[in-house]
mmCIF file of C-alpha atoms in Angstrom:
data_model
loop_
_atom_site.group_PDB
_atom_site.id
_atom_site.type_symbol
_atom_site.label_atom_id
_atom_site.label_comp_id
_atom_site.label_asym_id
_atom_site.label_seq_id
_atom_site.Cartn_x
_atom_site.Cartn_y
_atom_site.Cartn_z
ATOM 1 C CA MET N 1 83.120 127.359 -6.415
ATOM 2 C CA THR N 2 81.159 124.623 -8.171
ATOM 3 C CA LYS N 3 77.922 125.911 -9.722
ATOM 4 C CA VAL N 4 74.827 123.718 -9.630
ATOM 5 C CA LEU N 5 71.593 124.516 -11.436
ATOM 6 C CA LEU N 6 68.541 123.115 -9.673
ATOM 7 C CA ILE N 7 65.372 122.912 -11.779
ATOM 8 C CA GLU N 8 62.599 121.955 -9.350
ATOM 9 C CA ASP N 9 59.039 123.294 -9.196
ATOM 10 C CA ASP N 10 58.367 122.446 -5.536
ATOM 11 C CA GLY N 11 59.627 125.368 -3.462
ATOM 12 C CA GLU N 12 60.028 123.401 -0.241
ATOM 13 C CA THR N 13 62.058 120.662 -1.917
ATOM 14 C CA ALA N 14 64.143 123.255 -3.762
ATOM 15 C CA GLY N 15 64.830 125.104 -0.516
ATOM 16 C CA GLU N 16 66.022 121.952 1.235
ATOM 17 C CA ILE N 17 68.275 120.897 -1.639
ATOM 18 C CA THR N 18 69.670 124.421 -2.027
ATOM 19 C CA ALA N 19 70.420 124.705 1.704
ATOM 20 C CA GLU N 20 72.182 121.327 1.832
ATOM 21 C CA LEU N 21 74.304 122.050 -1.230
ATOM 22 C CA ALA N 22 75.156 125.576 -0.068
ATOM 23 C CA ASP N 23 76.266 124.186 3.328
ATOM 24 C CA ARG N 24 78.688 121.983 1.413
ATOM 25 C CA GLY N 25 80.193 124.863 -0.558
ATOM 26 C CA PHE N 26 78.211 124.723 -3.801
ATOM 27 C CA GLU N 27 76.830 127.792 -5.519
ATOM 28 C CA VAL N 28 73.200 126.964 -6.375
ATOM 29 C CA GLU N 29 70.950 128.668 -8.905
ATOM 30 C CA TRP N 30 67.284 127.668 -8.768
ATOM 31 C CA SER N 31 64.615 127.643 -11.452
ATOM 32 C CA ALA N 32 60.984 126.622 -10.885
ATOM 33 C CA ASP N 33 60.033 125.703 -14.463
ATOM 34 C CA GLY N 34 61.487 123.921 -17.447
ATOM 35 C CA LEU N 35 61.626 126.816 -19.895
ATOM 36 C CA ASP N 36 63.369 129.125 -17.438
ATOM 37 C CA GLY N 37 65.655 126.285 -16.391
ATOM 38 C CA LEU N 38 66.659 125.634 -19.995
ATOM 39 C CA ALA N 39 67.486 129.320 -20.484
ATOM 40 C CA LYS N 40 69.541 129.394 -17.272
ATOM 41 C CA ALA N 41 71.392 126.229 -18.269
ATOM 42 C CA ARG N 42 72.398 127.844 -21.543
ATOM 43 C CA ASP N 43 73.348 131.193 -19.964
ATOM 44 C CA LEU N 44 75.027 130.091 -16.732
ATOM 45 C CA ARG N 45 76.850 126.980 -17.967
ATOM 46 C CA PRO N 46 76.698 125.262 -14.563
ATOM 47 C CA ASP N 47 79.107 122.513 -13.566
ATOM 48 C CA ALA N 48 76.198 120.169 -12.786
ATOM 49 C CA MET N 49 72.396 120.169 -12.858
ATOM 50 C CA ILE N 50 69.660 118.596 -10.780
ATOM 51 C CA VAL N 51 66.472 118.372 -12.850
ATOM 52 C CA ASP N 52 63.003 117.313 -11.745
ATOM 53 C CA ARG N 53 61.244 114.978 -14.171
ATOM 54 C CA LEU N 54 57.841 116.716 -14.124
ATOM 55 C CA LEU N 55 58.031 120.486 -14.536
ATOM 56 C CA PRO N 56 55.686 123.232 -15.694
ATOM 57 C CA GLY N 57 56.523 124.793 -19.047
ATOM 58 C CA MET N 58 58.772 121.988 -20.275
ATOM 59 C CA ASP N 59 59.337 118.453 -18.983
ATOM 60 C CA GLY N 60 62.719 117.793 -17.359
ATOM 61 C CA LEU N 61 63.694 115.141 -19.893
ATOM 62 C CA THR N 62 62.907 117.566 -22.713
ATOM 63 C CA VAL N 63 65.148 120.171 -21.062
ATOM 64 C CA ILE N 64 67.999 117.662 -21.006
ATOM 65 C CA GLU N 65 67.310 116.518 -24.571
ATOM 66 C CA SER N 66 67.376 120.134 -25.800
ATOM 67 C CA LEU N 67 70.722 120.739 -24.117
ATOM 68 C CA ARG N 68 72.199 117.538 -25.545
ATOM 69 C CA LYS N 69 71.115 118.574 -29.049
ATOM 70 C CA ASP N 70 73.094 121.791 -28.444
ATOM 71 C CA GLN N 71 76.125 119.639 -27.485
ATOM 72 C CA VAL N 72 75.880 120.696 -23.817
ATOM 73 C CA ARG N 73 77.301 117.755 -21.841
ATOM 74 C CA THR N 74 76.798 119.042 -18.303
ATOM 75 C CA PRO N 75 76.278 116.129 -15.855
ATOM 76 C CA VAL N 76 72.633 115.789 -14.764
ATOM 77 C CA LEU N 77 70.949 114.126 -11.804
ATOM 78 C CA VAL N 78 67.246 113.526 -12.532
ATOM 79 C CA LEU N 79 64.736 113.727 -9.677
ATOM 80 C CA SER N 80 61.405 111.957 -9.901
ATOM 81 C CA ALA N 81 58.523 111.056 -7.633
ATOM 82 C CA LEU N 82 57.096 108.807 -10.336
#
């Protein structure tokens, strides 16, 4: 099963995305802040990530930048309401 890490601080949005992906056969792990999301990305090694741009703890782009510095090349879809 394909693992997706969703890093999104809005619970309602996260619930909708998680439900849609789960209905399509994806295994979804959710994190509500950037620091926790970064830790989960390193530990879980998901197949793909969906990352909100504005997050508490650490900005979404900083999460991605930190992973890239560690040579983690997981595909990322960035969400933004900006």
